[in-house]
Tab-separated table of C-alpha atoms and ligand atoms in Angstrom:
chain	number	residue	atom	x	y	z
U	228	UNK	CA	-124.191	-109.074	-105.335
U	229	UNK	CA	-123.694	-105.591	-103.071
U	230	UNK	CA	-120.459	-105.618	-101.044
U	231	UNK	CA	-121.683	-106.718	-97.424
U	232	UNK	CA	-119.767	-104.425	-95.215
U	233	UNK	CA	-118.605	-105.104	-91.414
U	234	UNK	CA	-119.782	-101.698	-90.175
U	235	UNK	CA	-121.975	-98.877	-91.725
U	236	UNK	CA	-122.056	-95.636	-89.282
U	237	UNK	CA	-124.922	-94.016	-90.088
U	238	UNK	CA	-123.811	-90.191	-89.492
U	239	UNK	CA	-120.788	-88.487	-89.305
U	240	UNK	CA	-120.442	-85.857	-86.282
U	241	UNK	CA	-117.604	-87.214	-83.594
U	242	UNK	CA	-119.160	-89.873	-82.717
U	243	UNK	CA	-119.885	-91.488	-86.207
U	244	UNK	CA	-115.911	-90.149	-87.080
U	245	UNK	CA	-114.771	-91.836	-83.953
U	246	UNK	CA	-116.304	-95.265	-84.476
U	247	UNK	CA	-115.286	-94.671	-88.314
U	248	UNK	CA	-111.671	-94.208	-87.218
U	249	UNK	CA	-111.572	-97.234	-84.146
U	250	UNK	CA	-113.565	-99.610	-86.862
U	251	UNK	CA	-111.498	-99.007	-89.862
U	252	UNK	CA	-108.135	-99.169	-87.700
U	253	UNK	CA	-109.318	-102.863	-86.428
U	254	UNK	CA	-109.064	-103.367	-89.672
U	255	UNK	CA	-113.256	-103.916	-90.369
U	256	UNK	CA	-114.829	-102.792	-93.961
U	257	UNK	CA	-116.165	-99.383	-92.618
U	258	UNK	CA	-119.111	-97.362	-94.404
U	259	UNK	CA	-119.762	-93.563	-92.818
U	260	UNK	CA	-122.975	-92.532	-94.655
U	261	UNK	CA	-124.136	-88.502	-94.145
U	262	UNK	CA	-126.660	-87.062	-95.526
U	263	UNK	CA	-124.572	-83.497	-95.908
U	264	UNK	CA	-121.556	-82.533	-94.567
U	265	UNK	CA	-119.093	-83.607	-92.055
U	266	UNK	CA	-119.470	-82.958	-88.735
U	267	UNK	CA	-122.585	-82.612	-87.663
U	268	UNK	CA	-123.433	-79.294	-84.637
U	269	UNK	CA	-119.952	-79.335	-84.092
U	270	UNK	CA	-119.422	-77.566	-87.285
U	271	UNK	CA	-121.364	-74.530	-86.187
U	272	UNK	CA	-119.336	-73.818	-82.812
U	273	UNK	CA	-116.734	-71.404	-83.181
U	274	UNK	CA	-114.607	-72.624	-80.274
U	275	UNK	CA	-114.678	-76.009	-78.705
U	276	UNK	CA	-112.717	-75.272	-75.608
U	277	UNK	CA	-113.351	-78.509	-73.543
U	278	UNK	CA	-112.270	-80.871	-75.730
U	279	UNK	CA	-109.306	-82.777	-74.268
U	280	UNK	CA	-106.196	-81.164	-76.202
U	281	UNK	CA	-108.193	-79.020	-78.341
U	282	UNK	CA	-106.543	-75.849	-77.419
U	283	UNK	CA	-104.761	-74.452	-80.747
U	284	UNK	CA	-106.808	-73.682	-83.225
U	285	UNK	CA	-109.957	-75.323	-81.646
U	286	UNK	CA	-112.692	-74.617	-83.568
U	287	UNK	CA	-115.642	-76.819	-84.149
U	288	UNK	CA	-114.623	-77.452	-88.076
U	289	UNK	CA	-111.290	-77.752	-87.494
U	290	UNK	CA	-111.552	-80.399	-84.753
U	291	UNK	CA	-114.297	-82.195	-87.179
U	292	UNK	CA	-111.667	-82.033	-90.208
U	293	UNK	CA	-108.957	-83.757	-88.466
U	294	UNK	CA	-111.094	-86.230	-87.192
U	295	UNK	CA	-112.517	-86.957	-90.793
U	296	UNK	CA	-108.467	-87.110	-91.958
U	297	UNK	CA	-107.725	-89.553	-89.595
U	298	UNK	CA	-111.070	-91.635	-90.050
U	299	UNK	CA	-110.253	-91.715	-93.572
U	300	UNK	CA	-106.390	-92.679	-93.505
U	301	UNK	CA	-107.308	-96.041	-91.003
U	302	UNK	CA	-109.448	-96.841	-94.177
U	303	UNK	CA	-112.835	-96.170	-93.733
U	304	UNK	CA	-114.809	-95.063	-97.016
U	305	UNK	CA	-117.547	-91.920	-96.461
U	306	UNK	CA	-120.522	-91.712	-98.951
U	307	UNK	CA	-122.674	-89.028	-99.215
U	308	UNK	CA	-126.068	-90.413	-99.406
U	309	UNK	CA	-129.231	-89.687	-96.971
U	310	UNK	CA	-130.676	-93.067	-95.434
U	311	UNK	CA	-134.260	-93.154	-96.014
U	312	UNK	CA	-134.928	-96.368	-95.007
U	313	UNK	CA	-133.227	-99.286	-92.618
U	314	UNK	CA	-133.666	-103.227	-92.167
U	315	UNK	CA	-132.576	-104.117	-89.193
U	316	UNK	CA	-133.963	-107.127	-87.887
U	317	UNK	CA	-132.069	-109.928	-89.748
U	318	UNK	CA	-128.505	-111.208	-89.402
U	319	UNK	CA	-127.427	-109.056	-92.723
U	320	UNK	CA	-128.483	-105.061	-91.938
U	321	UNK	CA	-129.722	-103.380	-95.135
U	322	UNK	CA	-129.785	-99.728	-95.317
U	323	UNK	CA	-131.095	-97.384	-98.188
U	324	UNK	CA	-129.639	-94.853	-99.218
U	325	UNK	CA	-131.393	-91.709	-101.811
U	326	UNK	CA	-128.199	-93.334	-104.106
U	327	UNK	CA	-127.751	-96.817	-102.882
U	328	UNK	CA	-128.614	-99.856	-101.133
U	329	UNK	CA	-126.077	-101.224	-98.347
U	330	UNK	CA	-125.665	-103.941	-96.996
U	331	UNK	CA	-123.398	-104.656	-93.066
U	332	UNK	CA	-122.935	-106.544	-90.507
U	333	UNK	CA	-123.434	-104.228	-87.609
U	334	UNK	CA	-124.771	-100.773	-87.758
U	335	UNK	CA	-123.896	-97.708	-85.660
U	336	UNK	CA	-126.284	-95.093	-85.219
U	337	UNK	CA	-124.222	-92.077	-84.988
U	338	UNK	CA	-127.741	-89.065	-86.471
U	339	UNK	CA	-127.166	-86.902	-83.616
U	340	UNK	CA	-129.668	-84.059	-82.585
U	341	UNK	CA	-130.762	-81.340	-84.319
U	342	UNK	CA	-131.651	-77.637	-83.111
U	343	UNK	CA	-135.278	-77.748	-81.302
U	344	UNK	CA	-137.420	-74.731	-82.760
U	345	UNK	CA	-139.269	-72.237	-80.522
U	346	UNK	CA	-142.557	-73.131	-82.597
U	347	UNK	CA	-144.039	-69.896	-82.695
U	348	UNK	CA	-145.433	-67.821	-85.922
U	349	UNK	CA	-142.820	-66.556	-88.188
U	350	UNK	CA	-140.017	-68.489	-87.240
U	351	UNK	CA	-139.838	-71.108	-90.034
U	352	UNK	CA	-140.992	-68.757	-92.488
U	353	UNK	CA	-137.953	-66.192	-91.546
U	354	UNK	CA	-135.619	-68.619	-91.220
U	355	UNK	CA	-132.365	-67.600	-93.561
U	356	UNK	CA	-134.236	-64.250	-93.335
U	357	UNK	CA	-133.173	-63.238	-90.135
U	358	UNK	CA	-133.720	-65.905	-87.724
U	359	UNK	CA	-130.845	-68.135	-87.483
U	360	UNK	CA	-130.176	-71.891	-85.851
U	361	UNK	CA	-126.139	-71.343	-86.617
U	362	UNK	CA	-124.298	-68.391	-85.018
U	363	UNK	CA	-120.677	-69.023	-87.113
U	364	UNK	CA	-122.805	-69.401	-90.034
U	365	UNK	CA	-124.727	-66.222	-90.088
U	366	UNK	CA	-123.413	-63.819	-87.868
U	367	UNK	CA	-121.325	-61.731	-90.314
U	368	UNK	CA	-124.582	-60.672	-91.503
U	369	UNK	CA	-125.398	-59.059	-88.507
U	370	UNK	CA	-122.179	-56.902	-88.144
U	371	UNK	CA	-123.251	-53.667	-86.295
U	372	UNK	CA	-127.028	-54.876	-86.004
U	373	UNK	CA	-128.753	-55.915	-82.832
U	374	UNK	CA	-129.522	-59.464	-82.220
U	375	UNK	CA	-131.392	-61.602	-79.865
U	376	UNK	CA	-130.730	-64.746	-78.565
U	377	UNK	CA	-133.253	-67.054	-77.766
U	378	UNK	CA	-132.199	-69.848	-74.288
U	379	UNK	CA	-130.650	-69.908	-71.674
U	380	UNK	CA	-128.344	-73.058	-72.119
U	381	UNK	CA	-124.822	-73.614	-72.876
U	382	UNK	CA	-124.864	-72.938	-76.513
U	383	UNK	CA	-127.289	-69.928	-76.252
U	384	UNK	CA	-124.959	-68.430	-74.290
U	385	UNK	CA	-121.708	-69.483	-75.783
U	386	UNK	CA	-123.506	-67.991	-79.099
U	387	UNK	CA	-123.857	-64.599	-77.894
U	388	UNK	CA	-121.021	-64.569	-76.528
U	389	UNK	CA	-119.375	-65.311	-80.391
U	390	UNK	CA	-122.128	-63.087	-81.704
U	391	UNK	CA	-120.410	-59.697	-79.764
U	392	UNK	CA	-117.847	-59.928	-81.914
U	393	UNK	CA	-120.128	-59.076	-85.043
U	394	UNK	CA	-123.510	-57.713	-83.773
U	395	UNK	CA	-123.501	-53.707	-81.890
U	396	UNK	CA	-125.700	-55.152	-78.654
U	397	UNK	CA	-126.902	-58.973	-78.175
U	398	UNK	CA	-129.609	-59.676	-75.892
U	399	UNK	CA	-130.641	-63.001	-74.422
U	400	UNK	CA	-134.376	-63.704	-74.082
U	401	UNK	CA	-134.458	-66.556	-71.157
U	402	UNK	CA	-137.656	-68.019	-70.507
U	403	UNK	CA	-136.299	-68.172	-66.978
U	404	UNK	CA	-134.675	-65.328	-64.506
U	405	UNK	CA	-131.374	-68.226	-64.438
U	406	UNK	CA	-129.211	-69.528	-66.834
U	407	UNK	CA	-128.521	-73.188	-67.654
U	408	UNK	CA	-125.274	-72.097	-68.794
U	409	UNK	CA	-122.549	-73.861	-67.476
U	410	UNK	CA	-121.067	-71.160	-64.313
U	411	UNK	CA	-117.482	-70.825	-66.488
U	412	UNK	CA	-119.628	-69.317	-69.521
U	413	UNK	CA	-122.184	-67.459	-67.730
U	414	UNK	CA	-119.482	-65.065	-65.925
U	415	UNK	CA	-118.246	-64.982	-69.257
U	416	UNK	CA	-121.691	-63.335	-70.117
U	417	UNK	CA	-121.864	-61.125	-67.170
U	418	UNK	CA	-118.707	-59.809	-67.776
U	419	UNK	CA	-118.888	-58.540	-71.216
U	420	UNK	CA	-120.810	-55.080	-71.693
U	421	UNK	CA	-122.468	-56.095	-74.820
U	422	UNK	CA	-124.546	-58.804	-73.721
U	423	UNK	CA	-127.988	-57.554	-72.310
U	424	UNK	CA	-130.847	-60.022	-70.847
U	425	UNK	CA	-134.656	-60.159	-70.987
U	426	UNK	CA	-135.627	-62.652	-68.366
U	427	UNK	CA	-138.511	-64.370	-68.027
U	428	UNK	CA	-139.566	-63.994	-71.546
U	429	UNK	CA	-140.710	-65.985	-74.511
U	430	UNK	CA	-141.039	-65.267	-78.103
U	431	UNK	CA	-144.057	-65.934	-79.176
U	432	UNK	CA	-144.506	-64.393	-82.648
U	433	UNK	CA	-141.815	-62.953	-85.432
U	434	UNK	CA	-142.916	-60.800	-88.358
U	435	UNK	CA	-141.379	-59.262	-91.365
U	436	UNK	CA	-142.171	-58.917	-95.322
U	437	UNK	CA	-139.129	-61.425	-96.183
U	438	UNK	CA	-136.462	-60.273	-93.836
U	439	UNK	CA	-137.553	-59.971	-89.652
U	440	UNK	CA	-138.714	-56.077	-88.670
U	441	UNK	CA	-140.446	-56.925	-85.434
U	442	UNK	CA	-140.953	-59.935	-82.891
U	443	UNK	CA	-143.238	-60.083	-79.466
U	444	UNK	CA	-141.767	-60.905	-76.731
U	445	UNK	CA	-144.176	-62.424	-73.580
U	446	UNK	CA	-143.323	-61.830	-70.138
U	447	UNK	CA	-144.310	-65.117	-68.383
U	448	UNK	CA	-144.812	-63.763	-65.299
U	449	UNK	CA	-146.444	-60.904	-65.805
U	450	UNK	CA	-147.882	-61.974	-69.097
U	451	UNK	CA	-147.797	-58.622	-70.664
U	452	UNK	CA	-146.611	-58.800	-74.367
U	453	UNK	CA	-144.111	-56.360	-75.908
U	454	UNK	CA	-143.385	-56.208	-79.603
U	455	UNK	CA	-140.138	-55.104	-80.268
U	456	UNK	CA	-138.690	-53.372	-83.594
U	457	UNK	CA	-136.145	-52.769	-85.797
U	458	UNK	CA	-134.016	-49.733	-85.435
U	459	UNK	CA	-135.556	-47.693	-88.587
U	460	UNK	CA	-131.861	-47.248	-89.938
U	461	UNK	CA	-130.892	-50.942	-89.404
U	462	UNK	CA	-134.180	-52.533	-90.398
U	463	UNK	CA	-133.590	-55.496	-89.197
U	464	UNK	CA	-132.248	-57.593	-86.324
U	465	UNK	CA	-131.022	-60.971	-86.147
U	466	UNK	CA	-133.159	-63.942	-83.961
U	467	UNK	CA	-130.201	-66.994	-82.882
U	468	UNK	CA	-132.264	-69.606	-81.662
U	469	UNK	CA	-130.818	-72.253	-79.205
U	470	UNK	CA	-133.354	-73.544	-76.843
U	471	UNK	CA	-132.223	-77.214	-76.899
U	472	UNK	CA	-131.749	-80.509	-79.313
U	473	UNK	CA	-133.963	-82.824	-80.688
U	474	UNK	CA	-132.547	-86.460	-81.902
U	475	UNK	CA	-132.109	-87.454	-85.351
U	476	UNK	CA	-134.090	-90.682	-84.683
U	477	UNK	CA	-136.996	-90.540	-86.792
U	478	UNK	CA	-135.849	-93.340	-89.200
U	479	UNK	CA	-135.750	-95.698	-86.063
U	480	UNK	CA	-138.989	-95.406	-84.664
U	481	UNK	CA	-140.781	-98.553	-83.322
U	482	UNK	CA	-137.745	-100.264	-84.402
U	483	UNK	CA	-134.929	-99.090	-81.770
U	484	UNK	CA	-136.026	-98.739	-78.281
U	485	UNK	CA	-136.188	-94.604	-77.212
U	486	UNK	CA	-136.939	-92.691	-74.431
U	487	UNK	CA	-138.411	-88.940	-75.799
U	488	UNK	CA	-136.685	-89.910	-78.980
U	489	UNK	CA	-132.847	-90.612	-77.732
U	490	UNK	CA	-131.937	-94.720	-78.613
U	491	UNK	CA	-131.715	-96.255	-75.374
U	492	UNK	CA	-128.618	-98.403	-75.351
U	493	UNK	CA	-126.239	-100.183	-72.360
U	494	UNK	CA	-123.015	-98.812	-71.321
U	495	UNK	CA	-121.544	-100.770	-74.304
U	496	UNK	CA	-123.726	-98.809	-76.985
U	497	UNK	CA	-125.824	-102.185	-77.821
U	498	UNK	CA	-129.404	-101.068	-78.325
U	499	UNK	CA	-132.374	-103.569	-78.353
U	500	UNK	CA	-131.285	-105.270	-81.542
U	501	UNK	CA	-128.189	-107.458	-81.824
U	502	UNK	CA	-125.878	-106.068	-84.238
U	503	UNK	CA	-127.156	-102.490	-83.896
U	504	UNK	CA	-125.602	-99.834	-81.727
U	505	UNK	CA	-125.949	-95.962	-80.703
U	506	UNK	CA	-123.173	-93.321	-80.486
U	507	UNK	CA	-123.430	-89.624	-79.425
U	508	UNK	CA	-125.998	-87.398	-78.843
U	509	UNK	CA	-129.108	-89.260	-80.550
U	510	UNK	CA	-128.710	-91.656	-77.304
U	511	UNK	CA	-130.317	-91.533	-74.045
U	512	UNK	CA	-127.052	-90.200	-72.003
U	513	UNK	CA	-126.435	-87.813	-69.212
U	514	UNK	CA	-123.679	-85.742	-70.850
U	515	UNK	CA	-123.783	-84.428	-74.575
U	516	UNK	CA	-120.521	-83.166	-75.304
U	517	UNK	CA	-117.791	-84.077	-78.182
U	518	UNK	CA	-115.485	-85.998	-75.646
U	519	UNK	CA	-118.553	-88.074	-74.516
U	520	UNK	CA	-119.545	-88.644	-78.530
U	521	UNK	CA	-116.221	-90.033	-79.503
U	522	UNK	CA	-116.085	-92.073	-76.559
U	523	UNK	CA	-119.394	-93.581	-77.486
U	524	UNK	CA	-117.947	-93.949	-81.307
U	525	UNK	CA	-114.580	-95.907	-79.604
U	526	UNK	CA	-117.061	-98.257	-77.815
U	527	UNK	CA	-119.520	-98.966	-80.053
U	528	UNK	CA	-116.972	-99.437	-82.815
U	529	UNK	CA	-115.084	-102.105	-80.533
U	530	UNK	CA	-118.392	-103.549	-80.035
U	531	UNK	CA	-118.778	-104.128	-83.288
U	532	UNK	CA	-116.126	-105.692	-83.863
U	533	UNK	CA	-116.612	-108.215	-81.086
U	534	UNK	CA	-120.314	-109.170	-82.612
U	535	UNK	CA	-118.506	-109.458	-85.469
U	536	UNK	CA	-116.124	-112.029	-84.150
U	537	UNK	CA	-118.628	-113.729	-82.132
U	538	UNK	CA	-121.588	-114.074	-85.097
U	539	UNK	CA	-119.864	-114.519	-87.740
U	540	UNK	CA	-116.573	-116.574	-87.230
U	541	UNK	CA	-117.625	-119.737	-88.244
E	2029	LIG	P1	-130.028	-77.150	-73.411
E	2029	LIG	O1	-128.885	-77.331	-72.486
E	2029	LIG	O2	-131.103	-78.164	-73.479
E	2029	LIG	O3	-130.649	-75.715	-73.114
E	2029	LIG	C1	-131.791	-75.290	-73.795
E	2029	LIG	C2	-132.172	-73.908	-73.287
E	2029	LIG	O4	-133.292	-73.448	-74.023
E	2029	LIG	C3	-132.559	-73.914	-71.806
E	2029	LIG	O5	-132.089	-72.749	-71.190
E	2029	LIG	C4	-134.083	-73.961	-71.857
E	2029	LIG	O6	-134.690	-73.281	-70.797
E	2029	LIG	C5	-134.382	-73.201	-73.135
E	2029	LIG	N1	-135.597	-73.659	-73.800
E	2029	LIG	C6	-135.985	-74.934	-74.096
E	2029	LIG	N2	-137.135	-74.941	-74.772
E	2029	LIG	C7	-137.511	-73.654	-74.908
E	2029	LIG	C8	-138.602	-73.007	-75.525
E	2029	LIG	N3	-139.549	-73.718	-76.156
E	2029	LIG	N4	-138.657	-71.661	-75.472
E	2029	LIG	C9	-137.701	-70.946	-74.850
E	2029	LIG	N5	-136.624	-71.492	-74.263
E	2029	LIG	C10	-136.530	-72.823	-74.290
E	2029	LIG	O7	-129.514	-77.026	-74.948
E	2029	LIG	P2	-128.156	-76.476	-75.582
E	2029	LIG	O8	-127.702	-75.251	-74.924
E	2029	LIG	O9	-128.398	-76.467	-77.058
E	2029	LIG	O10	-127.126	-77.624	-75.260
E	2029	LIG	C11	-127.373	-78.949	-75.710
E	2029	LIG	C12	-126.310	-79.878	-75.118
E	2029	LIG	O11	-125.036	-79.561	-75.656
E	2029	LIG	C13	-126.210	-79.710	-73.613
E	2029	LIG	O12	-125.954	-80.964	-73.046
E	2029	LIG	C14	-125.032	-78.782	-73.443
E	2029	LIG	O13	-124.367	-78.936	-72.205
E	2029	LIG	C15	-124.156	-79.207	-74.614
E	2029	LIG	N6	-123.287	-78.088	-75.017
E	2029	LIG	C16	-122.101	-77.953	-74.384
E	2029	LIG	C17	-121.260	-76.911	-74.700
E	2029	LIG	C18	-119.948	-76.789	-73.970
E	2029	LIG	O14	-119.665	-77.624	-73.139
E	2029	LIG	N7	-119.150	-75.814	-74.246
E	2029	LIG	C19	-121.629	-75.972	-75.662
E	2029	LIG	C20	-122.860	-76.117	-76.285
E	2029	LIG	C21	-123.693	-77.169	-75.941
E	2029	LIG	P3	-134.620	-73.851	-69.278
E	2029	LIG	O15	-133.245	-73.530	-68.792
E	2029	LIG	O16	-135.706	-73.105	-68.597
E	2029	LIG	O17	-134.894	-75.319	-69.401
């Protein structure tokens, strides 16, 4: 007979590696299952600078390494394995893996979001070839090139801002003349002379024999389209896109209650089945940020532990 765990956390970003570390420390048989690697998007930021006292050596591994240390000497076991399946319903949770089948007591949903695409023609087929979902990933390739950024949010801008250090000009290509940008980062932007913007603009095509050479850029307002191209000696420019998440909650449809996709869930992480909670970005929340992901992992966790206690003391 499989070993019926307390807790399986399905993903392991902050919030999966928080719950991991507050479950295993109570002392519960703790699972984290992912599908990859550790960490989840906080792997790809190059500085995490608001993380309560994350200010040596803060980067986005870093942070996620320690956490996965300390998750792992409370106890709590991490297979890699991609879920492809989940039973949720009865009192025993049965998740399968690509490896295994597990079995638990109370599940934490801890998937995250992934990068949204812009959806246009080209992008998916130069992906790896020029445009780009991961700025500490790829831009060493880009030193002395020109790149584009595509959004106007947080990480777009936080993005270029990393990608000046590689690339000879970065330009962001806002579909508004605003930024989302939190005010700290955007002055940020402002200040530095490499970072040029194109506002009002959309991409809506990217071409290139295997490696980008041109894109077109749309003005929204005035509609008029603009195809821009390589420099002939560089041959290529980079594309970062950041224009926004979209949750990892595709195993959980018309099983967990969402809103757009996010798990809807009460302040203590419970979603709509008993036994089953939500941590981190993949949930309906106001504020998606590493503090507010390992918060949700602490809570949910404790939760767990309480259903625990409660369902299966007897
Ligand atoms: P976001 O805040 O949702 O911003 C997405 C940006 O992309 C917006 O500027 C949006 O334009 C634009 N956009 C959306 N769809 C588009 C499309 N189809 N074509 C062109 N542009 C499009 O996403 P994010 O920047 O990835 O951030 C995600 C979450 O992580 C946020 O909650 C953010 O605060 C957080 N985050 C925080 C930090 C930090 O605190 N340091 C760093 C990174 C991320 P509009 O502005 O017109 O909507």
């Amino acid at each position: 007979m499989p070993q019926i765990y307390d807790v399986i956390i399905i993903g392991e970003g902050p919030a999966g590696l928080s719950a991991g570390l507050y479950a295993a420390r109570s002392r519960l048989k703790t699972l984290i299952l992912e599908k990859e690697k550790a960490g989840g998007q906080i792997v790809s930021t190059d500085e995490v600078a608001n993380y309560p006292g994350s200010i040596e050596n803060a980067t986005g591994p870093s942070l996620v390494k320690r956490m996965l240390d300390q998750a792992k000497e409370f106890g709590a076991e991490i297979k890699l394995d991609t879920v492809k399946e989940v039973e949720l319903d009865g009192k025993i949770k049965i998740i399968r893996g690509e490896k295994e089948e597990y079995q638990a007591k109370t599940v934490i949903v801890a998937t995250g979001a992934k990068p949204r695409k812009i959806g246009c023609p080209g992008e998916i087929e130069l992906t790896g070839r020029g445009v780009s979902y991961c700025a500490t990933c790829d831009a060493a390739f880009f030193e002395d090139l020109e790149v584009f950024v595509v959004g106007g949010g947080d990480s777009a801008v936080e993005e270029a801002l990393y990608l000046t250090k590689f690339a000879r000009k970065v330009t962001i290509i806002h579909r508004r003349d605003e930024l989302r940008a939190a005010k700290s980062i955007q002055e940020k932007a402002f200040e530095n002379e490499k970072v040029h913007f194109m506002w009002d603009s959309v991409v809506t095509e990217i071409k290139g024999d295997g490696i980008v050479e041109s894109m077109v850029v749309k003005n929204v307002k005035t509609g008029e389209e603009t195809e821009i191209f390589a420099d002939e000696e560089d041959g290529t420019f980079g594309i970062f896109v950041f224009v926004g998440l979209v949750p990892t909650t595709e195993l959980f449809e018309g099983k967990l209650e969402m809103e757009n996709g996010y798990i809807i869930t009460d302040e203590d992480m419970k979603t709509n089945i008993p036994g089953v909670f939500a941590a981190g970005d993949c949930r309906k929340k106001s504020l998606r940020q590493v503090v507010t992901a390992a918060a949700d992992g602490a809570i949910a966790a404790v939760q767990a532990e309480k259903y625990i206690n409660e369902e299966f003391n007897d």
